[in-house]
Backbone as JSON, one array per atom type, in Angstrom:
{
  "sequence": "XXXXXXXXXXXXXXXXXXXXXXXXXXXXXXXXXXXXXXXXXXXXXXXXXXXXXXXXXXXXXXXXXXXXXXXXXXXXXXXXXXXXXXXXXXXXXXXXXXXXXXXXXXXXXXXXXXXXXXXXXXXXXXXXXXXXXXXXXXXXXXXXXXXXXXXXX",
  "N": [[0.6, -3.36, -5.06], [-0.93, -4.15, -1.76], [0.55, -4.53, 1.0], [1.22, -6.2, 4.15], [1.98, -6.07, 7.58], [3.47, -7.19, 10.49], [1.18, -7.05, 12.28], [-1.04, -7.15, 11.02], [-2.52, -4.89, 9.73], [-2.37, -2.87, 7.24], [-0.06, -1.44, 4.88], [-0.33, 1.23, 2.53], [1.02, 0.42, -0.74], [3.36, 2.26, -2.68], [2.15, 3.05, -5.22], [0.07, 3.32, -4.5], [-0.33, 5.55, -2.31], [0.54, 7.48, -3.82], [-1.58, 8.19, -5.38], [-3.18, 8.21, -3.12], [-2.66, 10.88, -2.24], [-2.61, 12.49, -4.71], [-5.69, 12.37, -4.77], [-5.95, 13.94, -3.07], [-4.57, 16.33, -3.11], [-6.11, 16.88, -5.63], [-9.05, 17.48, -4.48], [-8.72, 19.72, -2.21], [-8.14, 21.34, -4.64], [-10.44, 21.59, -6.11], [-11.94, 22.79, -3.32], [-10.77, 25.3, -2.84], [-11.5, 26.27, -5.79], [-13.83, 26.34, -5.59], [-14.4, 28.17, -3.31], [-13.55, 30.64, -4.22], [-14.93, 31.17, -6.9], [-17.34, 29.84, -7.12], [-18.2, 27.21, -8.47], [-17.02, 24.27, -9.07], [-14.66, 23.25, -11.72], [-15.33, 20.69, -14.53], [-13.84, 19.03, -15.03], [-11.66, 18.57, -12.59], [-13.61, 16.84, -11.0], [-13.91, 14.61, -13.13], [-11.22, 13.68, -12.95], [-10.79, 13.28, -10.29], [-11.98, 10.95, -10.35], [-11.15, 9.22, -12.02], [-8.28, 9.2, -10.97], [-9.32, 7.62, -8.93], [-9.81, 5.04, -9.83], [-8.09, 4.3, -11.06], [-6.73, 3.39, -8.85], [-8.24, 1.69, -8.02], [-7.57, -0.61, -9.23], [-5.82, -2.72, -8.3], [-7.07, -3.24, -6.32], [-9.39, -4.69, -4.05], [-11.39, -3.92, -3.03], [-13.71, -2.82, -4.15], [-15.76, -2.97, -4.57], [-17.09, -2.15, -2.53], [-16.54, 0.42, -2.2], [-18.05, 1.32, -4.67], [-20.39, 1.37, -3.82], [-20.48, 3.07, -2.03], [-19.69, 5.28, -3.26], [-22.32, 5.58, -5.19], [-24.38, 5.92, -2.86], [-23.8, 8.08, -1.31], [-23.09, 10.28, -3.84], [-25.95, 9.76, -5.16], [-27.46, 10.95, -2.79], [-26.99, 13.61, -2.57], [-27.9, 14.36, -5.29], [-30.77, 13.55, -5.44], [-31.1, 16.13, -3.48], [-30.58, 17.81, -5.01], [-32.18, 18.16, -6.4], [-34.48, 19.94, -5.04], [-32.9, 21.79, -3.47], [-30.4, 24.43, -3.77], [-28.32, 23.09, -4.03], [-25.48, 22.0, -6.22], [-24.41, 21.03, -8.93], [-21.51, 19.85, -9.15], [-21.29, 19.39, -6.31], [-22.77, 17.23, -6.03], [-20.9, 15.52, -7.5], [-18.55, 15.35, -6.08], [-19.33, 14.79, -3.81], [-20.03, 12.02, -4.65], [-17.26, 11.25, -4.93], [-16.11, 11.06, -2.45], [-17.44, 9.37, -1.28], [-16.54, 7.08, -3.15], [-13.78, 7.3, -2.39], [-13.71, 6.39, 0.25], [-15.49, 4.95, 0.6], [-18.39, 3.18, 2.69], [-18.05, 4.97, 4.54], [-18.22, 7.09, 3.83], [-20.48, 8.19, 3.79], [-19.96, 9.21, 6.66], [-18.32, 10.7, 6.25], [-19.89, 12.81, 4.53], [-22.29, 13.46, 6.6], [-20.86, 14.81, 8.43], [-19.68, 17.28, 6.94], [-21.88, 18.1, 6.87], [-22.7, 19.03, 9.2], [-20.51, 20.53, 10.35], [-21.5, 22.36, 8.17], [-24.37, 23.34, 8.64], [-23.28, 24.59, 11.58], [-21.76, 26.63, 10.77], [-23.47, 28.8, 8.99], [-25.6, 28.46, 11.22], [-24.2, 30.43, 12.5], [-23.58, 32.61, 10.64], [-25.78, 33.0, 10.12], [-26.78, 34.22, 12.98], [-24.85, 36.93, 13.2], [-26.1, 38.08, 11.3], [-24.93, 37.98, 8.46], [-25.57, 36.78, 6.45], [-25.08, 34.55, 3.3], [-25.1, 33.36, -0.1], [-23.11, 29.83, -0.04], [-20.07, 28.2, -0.87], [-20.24, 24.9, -0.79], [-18.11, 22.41, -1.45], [-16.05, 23.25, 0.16], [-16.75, 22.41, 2.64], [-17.47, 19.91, 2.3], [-14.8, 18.47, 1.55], [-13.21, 18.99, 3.91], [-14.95, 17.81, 5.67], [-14.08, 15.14, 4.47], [-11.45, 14.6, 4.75], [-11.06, 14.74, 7.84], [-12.44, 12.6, 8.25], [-11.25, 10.53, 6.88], [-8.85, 10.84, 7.77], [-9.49, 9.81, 10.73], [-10.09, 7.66, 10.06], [-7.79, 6.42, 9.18], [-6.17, 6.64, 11.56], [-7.07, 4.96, 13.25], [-7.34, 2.43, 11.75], [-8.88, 1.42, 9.81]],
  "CA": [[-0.34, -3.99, -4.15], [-0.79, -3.45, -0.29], [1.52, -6.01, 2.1], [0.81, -6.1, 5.78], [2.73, -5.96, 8.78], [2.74, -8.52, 11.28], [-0.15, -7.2, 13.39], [-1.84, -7.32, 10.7], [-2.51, -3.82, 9.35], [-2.27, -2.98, 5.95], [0.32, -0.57, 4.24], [-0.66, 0.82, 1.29], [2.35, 0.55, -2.19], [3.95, 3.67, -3.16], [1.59, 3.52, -6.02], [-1.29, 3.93, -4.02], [0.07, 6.2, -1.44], [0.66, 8.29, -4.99], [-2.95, 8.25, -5.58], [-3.69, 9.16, -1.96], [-2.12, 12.08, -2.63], [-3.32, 13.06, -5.52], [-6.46, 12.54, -4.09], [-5.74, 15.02, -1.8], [-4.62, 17.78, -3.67], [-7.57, 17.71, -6.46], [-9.97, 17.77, -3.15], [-8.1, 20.79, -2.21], [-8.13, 22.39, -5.54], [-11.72, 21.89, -6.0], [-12.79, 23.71, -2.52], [-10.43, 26.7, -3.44], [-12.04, 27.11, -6.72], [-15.32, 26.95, -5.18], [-14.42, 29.78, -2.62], [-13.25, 31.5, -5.36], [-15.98, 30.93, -8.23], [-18.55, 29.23, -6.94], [-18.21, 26.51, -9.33], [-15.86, 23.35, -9.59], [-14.5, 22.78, -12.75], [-15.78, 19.13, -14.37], [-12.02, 18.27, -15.32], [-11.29, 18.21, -11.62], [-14.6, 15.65, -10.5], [-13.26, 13.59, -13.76], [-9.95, 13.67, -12.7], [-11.04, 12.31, -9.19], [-13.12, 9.33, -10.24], [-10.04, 8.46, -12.72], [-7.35, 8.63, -10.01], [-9.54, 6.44, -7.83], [-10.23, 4.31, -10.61], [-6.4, 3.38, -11.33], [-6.13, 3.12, -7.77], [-9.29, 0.11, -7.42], [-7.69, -1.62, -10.11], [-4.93, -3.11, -7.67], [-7.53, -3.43, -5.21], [-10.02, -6.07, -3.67], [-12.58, -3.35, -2.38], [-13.8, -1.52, -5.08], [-17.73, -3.02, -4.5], [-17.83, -1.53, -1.37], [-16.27, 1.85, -3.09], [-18.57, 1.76, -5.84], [-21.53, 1.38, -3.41], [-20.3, 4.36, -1.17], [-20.21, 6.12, -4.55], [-23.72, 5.4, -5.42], [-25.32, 6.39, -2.04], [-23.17, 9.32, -1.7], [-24.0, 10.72, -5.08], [-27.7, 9.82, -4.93], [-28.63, 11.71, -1.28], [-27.13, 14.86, -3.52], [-28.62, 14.52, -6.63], [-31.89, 14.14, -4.97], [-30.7, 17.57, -2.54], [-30.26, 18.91, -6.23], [-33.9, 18.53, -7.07], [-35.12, 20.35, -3.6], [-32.47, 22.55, -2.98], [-29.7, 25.18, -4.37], [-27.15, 22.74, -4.12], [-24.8, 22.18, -7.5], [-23.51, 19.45, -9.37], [-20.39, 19.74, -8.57], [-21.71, 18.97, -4.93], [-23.19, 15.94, -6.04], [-20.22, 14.8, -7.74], [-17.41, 15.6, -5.04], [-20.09, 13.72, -3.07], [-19.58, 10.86, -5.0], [-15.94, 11.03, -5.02], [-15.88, 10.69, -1.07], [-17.79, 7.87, -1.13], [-15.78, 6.68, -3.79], [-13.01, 6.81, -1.73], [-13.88, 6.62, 1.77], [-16.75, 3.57, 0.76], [-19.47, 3.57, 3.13], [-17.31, 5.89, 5.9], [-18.06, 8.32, 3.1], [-21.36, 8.52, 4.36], [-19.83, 9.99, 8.12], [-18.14, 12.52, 5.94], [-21.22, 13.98, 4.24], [-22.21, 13.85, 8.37], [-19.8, 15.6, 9.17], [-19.66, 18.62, 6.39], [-23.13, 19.04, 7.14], [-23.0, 19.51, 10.92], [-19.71, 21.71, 10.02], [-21.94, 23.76, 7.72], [-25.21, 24.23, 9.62], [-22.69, 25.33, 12.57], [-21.56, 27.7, 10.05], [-25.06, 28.85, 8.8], [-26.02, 29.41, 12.53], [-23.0, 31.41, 12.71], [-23.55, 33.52, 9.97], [-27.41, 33.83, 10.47], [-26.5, 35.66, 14.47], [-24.2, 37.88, 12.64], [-26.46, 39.11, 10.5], [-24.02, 38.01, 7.15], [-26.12, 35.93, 5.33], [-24.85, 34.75, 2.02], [-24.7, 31.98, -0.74], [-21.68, 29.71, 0.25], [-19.77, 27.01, -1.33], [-20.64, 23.54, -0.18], [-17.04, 21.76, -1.34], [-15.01, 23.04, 1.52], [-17.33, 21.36, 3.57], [-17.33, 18.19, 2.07], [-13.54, 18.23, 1.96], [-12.85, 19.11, 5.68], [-15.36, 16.03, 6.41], [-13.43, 13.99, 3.68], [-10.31, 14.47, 6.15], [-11.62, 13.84, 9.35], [-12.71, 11.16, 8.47], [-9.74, 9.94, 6.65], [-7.29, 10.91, 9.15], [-9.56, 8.87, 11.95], [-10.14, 5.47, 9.45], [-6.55, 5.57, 9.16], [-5.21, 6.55, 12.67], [-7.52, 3.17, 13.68], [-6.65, 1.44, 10.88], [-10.49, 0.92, 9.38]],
  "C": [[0.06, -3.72, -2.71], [0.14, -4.61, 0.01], [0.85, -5.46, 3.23], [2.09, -6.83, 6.54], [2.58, -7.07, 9.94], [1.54, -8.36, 11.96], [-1.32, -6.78, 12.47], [-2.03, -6.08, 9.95], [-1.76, -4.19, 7.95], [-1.1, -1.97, 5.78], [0.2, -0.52, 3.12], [1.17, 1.22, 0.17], [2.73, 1.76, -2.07], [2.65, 4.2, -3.96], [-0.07, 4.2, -5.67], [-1.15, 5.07, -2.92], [0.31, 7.44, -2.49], [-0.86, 9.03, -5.64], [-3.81, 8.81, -4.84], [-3.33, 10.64, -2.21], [-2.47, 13.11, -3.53], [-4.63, 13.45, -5.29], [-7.07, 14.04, -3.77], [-5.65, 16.41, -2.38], [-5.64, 18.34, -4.91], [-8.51, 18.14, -5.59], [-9.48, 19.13, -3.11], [-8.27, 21.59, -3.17], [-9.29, 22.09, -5.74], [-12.28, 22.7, -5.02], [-11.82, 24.91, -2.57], [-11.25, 27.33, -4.64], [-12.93, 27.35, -6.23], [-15.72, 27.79, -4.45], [-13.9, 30.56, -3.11], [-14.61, 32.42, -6.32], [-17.09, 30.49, -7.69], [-19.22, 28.22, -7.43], [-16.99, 25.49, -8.87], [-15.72, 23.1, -11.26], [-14.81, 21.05, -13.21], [-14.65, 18.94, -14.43], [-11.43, 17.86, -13.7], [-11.73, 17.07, -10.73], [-13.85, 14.75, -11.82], [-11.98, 13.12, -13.55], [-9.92, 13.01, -11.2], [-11.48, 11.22, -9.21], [-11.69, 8.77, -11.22], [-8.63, 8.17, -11.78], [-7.74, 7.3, -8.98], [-9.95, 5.39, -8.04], [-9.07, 3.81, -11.14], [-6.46, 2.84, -9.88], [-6.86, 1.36, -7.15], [-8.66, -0.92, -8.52], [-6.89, -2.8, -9.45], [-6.02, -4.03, -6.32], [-8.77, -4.2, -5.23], [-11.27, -5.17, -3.03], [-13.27, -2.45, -3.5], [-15.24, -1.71, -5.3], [-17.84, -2.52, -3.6], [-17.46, 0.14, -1.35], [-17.36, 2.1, -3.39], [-20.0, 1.83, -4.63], [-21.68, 2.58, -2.7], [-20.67, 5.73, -2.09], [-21.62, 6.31, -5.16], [-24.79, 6.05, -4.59], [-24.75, 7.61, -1.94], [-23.67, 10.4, -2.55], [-25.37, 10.97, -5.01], [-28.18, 10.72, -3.83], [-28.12, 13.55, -2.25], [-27.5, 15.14, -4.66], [-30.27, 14.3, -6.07], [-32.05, 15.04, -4.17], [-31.17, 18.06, -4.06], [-31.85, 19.62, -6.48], [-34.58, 19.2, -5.91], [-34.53, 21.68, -3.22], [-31.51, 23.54, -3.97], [-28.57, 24.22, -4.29], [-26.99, 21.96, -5.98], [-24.58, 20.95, -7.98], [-22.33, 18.94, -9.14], [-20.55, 19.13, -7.27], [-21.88, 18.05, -4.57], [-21.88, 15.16, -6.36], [-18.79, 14.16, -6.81], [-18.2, 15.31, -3.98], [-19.85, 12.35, -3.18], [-17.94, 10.2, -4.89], [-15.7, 10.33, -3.86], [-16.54, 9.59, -1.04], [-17.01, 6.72, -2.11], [-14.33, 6.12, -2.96], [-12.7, 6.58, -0.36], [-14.97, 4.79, 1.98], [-17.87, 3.89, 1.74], [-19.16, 4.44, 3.92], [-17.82, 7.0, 4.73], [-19.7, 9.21, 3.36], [-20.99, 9.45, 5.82], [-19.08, 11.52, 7.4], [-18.71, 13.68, 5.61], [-21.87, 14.38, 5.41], [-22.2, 15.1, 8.9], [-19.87, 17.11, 8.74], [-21.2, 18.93, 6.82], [-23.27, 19.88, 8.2], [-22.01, 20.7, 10.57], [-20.58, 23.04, 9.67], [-23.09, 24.0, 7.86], [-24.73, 25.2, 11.0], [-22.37, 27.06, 11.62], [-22.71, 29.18, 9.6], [-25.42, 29.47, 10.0], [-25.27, 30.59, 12.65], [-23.44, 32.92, 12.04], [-24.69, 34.47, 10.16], [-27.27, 34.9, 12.04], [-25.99, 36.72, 14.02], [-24.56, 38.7, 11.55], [-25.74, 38.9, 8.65], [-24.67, 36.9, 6.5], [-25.45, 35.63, 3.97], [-24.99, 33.9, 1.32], [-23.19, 31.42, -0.62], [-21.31, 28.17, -0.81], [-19.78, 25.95, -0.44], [-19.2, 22.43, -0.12], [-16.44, 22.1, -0.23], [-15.54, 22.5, 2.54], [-16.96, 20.06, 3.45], [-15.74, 17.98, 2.23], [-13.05, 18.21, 3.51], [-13.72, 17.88, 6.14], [-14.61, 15.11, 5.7], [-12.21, 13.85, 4.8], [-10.16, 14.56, 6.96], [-11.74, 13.04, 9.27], [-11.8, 10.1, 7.51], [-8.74, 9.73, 7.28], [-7.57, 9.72, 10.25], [-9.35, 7.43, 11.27], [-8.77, 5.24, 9.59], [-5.73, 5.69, 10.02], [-6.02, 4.87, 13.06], [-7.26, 2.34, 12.74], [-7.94, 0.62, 10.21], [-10.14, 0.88, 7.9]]
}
């Protein structure tokens, strides 16, 4: 379980600081495969909702998780039906809201603006192509991780 510091601020256990981590490096190995393959493997989205699903069991927020997870999810599963985006997309959608809660909303934000900048980019240059969507979402997952937890949100 977390303790806190006198001014209040939280630190999180080992065990969850174990979890962050993990976190971290399935994120990671999901947007490699997908600039690889073009695919995430499901074992890696199951393997994210189960780390962050030991991790709520300790924890006192896991309705305002599960809700981040819900809207998250949902704005890409209705993308799915409209657009070329994947399942995987949707799910490693969900994840961030999963573990980000409603902030997981500024990360989907975030990868977007990232990857219309990108998009413009490519379109001047003439290099058009189909791209993977996870390294987006990851690079907004940790922006906006890094800021919640330099302020302490």
């Amino acid at each position: 379980r977390s303790t806190f510091k006198n001014d209040g601020k939280e630190i999180p256990s080992v065990g969850e600081k174990c979890m962050i981590y993990i976190t971290h490096i399935l994120l990671i190995m999901a947007a490699i495969w997908d600039i690889k393959k073009m695919e995430v493997p499901l074992t890696i989205s199951v393997m994210l909702y189960l780390v962050h699903t030991c991790e709520l069991l300790s924890s006192n927020y896991w309705k305002i998780d599960f809700i981040g997870m819900i809207l998250c999810f949902s704005i890409f599963a209705f993308a799915m039906i409209w657009s070329n985006i994947g399942g995987a997309d949707a799910l490693i959608a969900g994840v961030i809201g999963y573990n980000l809660g409603l902030y997981g909303l500024y990360a989907i934000i975030l990868a977007l603006c990232i990857c219309i900048s990108y998009l413009l980019y490519m379109h001047v240059k003439h290099k058009e192509h189909d791209y993977p969507f996870v390294p987006f979402l990851t690079v907004g997952y940790f922006i906006v991780y890094f800021i919640s937890e330099k302020a302490g949100l």
